[in-house]
Amino acid sequence: MFETTVRNDVLRLARPETRWLSSGWDGGFTDANAAYNISVPEGFERTDLDAYIDERRTEVGFDRSGPALLTGVDLRHAYGARCGSVEAVVTAGISNPAALPINSNTGTKTLADAVDEDSDVGTVNVILGTSHALDDGSLATLLSVVVEAKTATLLADTGFPGTTTDAVIAACDPNGEGETFAGSGTPVGAAARVCVRDAVQASLRSRYATRTIPSSVEEAEYGVTTAVQSETFRL
C-alpha cells in the first residue's frame, strides 16, 4: 500500500491522494501524498518543530509535504506488517514508559507530581493505512483501534501501556472501495489489530536484541507513573 523510503533517518510513506488522521504534532485530518516518521538525535531540544520537520525533509530530497511523527528510535528498527487491505509501519522504544497502576491507593500525590516534564523523545510510533475509503468518523475509529492494539501489545510484551510520547497516524484511500465501519469486529479493524501487534513486536525485538526492556519506570532512563486518584461520582 505504501511506497516506503528511508534516507538519513527520515522515513517517507508515500501514497497519492490519501486521507490521514494524526495524533502527533500539528495533527488532525489532512489530505496529502505522503507521511513521515523522523528519527531525532539524542539530546534533541528543538521546539520549532514545523521548521525542523521541513529541514529534515528538504535535506534528504523529500519534497512532498504531509503529517510527520518524531521518534528517538533509530529507523533501522522500523518494521512493517500487511494483512488484507491494511499495512502498518512501526518504530518502538520504551526508554520513557508511562505506567498507570490500576489498584493505586497513593491518592496524596497531586496531578503535577504525576507529570515528568523532562521525558525523552523515545516513543512508539505507528503509521497505518487501509486501501478502503472511510469517512472521517470511521477513520477516527480506526485510529482508536490502532491505539488499543498498540496498548495491548505493549502491556503483554513490556508491562507498560505506552510511553509518554506515543503517536499514531491512520490513513485511508478516499477513492477506494467504501467501508462504513472500521471497529475491531470489522475486516479492516481486525487486520489493523494484527498488523499493529506484529509490527510492534518485530520493532521491539529489533531494538532490544542487545539491550534490556526496563522492568519499571524507576529502572528506565525516563518515564512517568500516574499514581494520582480522581474523585468518582454516581450519576
XYZ file of C-alpha atoms in Angstrom:
235
model
C 0.000 0.000 0.000
C 2.720 2.490 0.995
C 5.845 3.185 -1.024
C 8.393 3.343 1.805
C 11.761 5.068 1.502
C 14.343 5.761 4.234
C 17.020 8.411 3.790
C 19.295 9.568 6.609
C 16.834 8.653 9.381
C 13.802 10.070 7.574
C 11.128 7.500 6.652
C 8.658 8.535 3.967
C 5.460 6.579 3.377
C 4.202 7.775 0.014
C 0.706 7.198 -1.286
C -1.112 9.561 -3.675
C -4.398 11.233 -2.704
C -4.523 9.789 0.799
C -6.604 10.929 3.767
C -4.591 10.991 7.011
C -5.523 11.453 10.674
C -2.603 12.152 13.001
C -2.434 12.290 16.783
C 1.093 13.717 16.564
C 2.475 17.215 16.213
C 0.201 19.555 14.203
C -2.184 16.620 13.869
C -5.763 16.186 12.766
C -7.213 15.369 9.360
C -5.309 16.207 6.203
C -5.098 15.175 2.544
C -1.545 14.594 1.343
C 0.620 12.349 -0.802
C 2.964 11.230 1.984
C 3.530 10.879 5.723
C 6.799 10.761 7.646
C 8.476 9.196 10.669
C 11.657 11.084 11.542
C 14.326 9.877 13.960
C 15.793 12.689 16.065
C 19.276 12.712 17.637
C 19.980 12.070 21.313
C 19.519 15.229 23.359
C 17.033 16.685 20.864
C 15.735 20.026 22.196
C 14.242 21.797 19.176
C 10.844 23.387 19.792
C 10.278 24.870 16.314
C 9.001 21.526 15.090
C 7.417 22.686 11.818
C 10.713 24.213 10.729
C 12.672 21.189 11.918
C 10.471 18.745 10.013
C 10.757 20.841 6.835
C 14.538 20.993 7.229
C 14.874 17.238 7.613
C 12.618 16.530 4.623
C 14.460 19.053 2.444
C 17.898 17.755 3.427
C 17.097 14.286 2.070
C 15.195 15.445 -1.009
C 11.614 14.609 0.028
C 9.506 17.383 -1.494
C 6.043 16.041 -0.636
C 4.534 17.620 2.467
C 2.419 15.590 4.865
C 1.898 14.646 8.518
C 5.045 13.732 10.424
C 5.947 11.928 13.644
C 9.216 12.254 15.566
C 10.967 9.423 17.381
C 14.118 8.769 19.357
C 14.278 5.262 17.855
C 16.800 4.611 15.088
C 14.965 3.761 11.871
C 16.897 0.525 11.441
C 14.356 -0.759 13.975
C 11.356 0.220 11.814
C 9.186 -2.756 10.870
C 6.024 -3.171 8.848
C 3.189 -5.680 8.596
C 0.456 -6.285 5.993
C -2.897 -8.050 6.263
C -5.708 -7.794 3.731
C -6.324 -4.135 2.882
C -4.148 -2.850 5.739
C -0.467 -2.041 6.176
C 1.311 -0.698 9.284
C 4.821 0.630 9.891
C 6.115 0.912 13.467
C 9.093 2.157 15.458
C 9.050 1.111 19.111
C 11.194 2.188 22.040
C 10.447 2.066 25.771
C 13.044 4.467 27.202
C 10.247 6.639 28.653
C 7.455 4.305 29.799
C 4.159 5.661 31.090
C 2.808 3.386 33.813
C -0.795 3.514 35.045
C -1.312 1.497 38.256
C -4.858 0.127 38.335
C -5.087 -0.547 42.092
C -3.433 2.631 43.318
C -4.016 3.965 46.819
C -1.441 6.746 46.572
C -4.025 9.482 46.362
C -1.908 12.027 48.194
C 0.053 12.927 45.076
C -1.034 15.935 43.065
C -1.538 15.868 39.314
C 1.621 17.971 38.872
C 3.591 15.322 40.770
C 2.493 12.713 38.240
C 3.845 14.545 35.187
C 7.501 14.334 34.181
C 8.356 17.427 32.171
C 11.783 16.046 31.232
C 10.568 12.985 29.342
C 12.755 11.876 26.444
C 11.616 11.544 22.836
C 11.917 7.738 22.746
C 8.473 6.564 21.700
C 6.188 4.120 19.923
C 5.047 5.496 16.566
C 2.522 3.710 14.359
C 1.503 4.703 10.833
C -1.271 2.518 9.462
C -3.387 2.721 6.339
C -6.130 0.878 4.511
C -6.848 0.871 0.801
C -10.554 1.237 1.600
C -12.383 4.562 1.742
C -13.563 5.628 5.210
C -15.467 8.696 6.330
C -13.841 10.855 8.995
C -15.708 9.158 11.834
C -14.623 5.689 10.743
C -11.049 6.884 10.235
C -11.105 8.141 13.830
C -12.429 4.734 14.890
C -9.549 3.085 13.027
C -7.075 5.298 14.870
C -8.614 4.211 18.188
C -8.308 0.550 17.143
C -4.621 1.125 16.385
C -4.055 2.704 19.816
C -5.885 -0.172 21.523
C -3.819 -2.795 19.688
C -0.596 -0.928 20.444
C -1.516 -0.734 24.119
C -2.477 -4.412 24.380
C 0.758 -5.487 22.700
C 2.967 -3.283 24.850
C 1.244 -4.445 28.044
C 1.796 -8.077 27.096
C 5.410 -7.653 25.989
C 6.731 -4.878 28.273
C 4.268 -4.447 31.140
C 3.637 -0.803 30.138
C 0.608 0.510 28.197
C 2.753 3.015 26.325
C 5.299 5.797 26.609
C 4.944 9.486 27.354
C 5.208 10.413 23.679
C 3.420 7.719 21.638
C 1.741 8.870 18.419
C -0.380 7.317 15.680
C -1.324 8.180 12.102
C -4.248 6.356 10.474
C -4.884 6.649 6.738
C -7.350 5.595 4.063
C -7.838 5.869 0.299
C -10.765 8.232 -0.390
C -11.075 6.664 -3.843
C -11.065 3.061 -2.648
C -13.972 0.715 -2.051
C -16.057 2.209 0.726
C -16.343 0.710 4.193
C -18.906 2.054 6.647
C -17.224 0.825 9.840
C -13.643 0.152 10.982
C -14.014 -1.149 14.544
C -12.340 -4.227 15.970
C -15.121 -6.528 14.726
C -14.794 -5.463 11.069
C -12.364 -6.838 8.468
C -10.472 -3.521 8.381
C -10.281 -3.277 12.159
C -9.250 -6.908 12.610
C -6.489 -6.530 10.007
C -5.320 -3.342 11.723
C -5.081 -5.099 15.073
C -2.875 -7.931 13.833
C -0.678 -5.593 11.766
C -0.052 -3.345 14.762
C 0.593 -6.292 17.060
C 3.062 -7.964 14.731
C 4.903 -4.779 13.686
C 5.227 -3.538 17.295
C 6.611 -6.907 18.367
C 9.057 -7.001 15.459
C 10.334 -3.499 16.191
C 10.731 -4.291 19.895
C 12.660 -7.493 19.098
C 14.985 -5.490 16.858
C 15.626 -2.604 19.234
C 16.006 -4.797 22.305
C 18.066 -7.556 20.748
C 21.138 -6.278 22.615
C 19.560 -4.235 25.416
C 17.020 -4.863 28.153
C 13.487 -3.520 28.271
C 13.127 -1.693 31.608
C 11.093 -3.619 34.171
C 9.835 -0.481 35.913
C 9.677 3.286 35.475
C 12.408 3.601 38.106
C 14.695 1.377 36.027
C 14.017 3.335 32.822
C 16.064 6.323 31.728
C 12.910 8.445 31.641
C 9.240 7.867 32.308
C 6.247 8.591 34.495
C 3.875 6.744 36.796
C 0.412 8.285 37.046
C -0.478 7.456 40.652
C -2.991 10.182 41.494
C -6.629 9.345 42.122
C -9.720 11.086 40.838
C -12.936 11.713 42.718
C -15.568 9.356 41.320
C -19.258 10.177 41.466
C -22.552 8.423 40.816
C -24.830 9.755 38.100
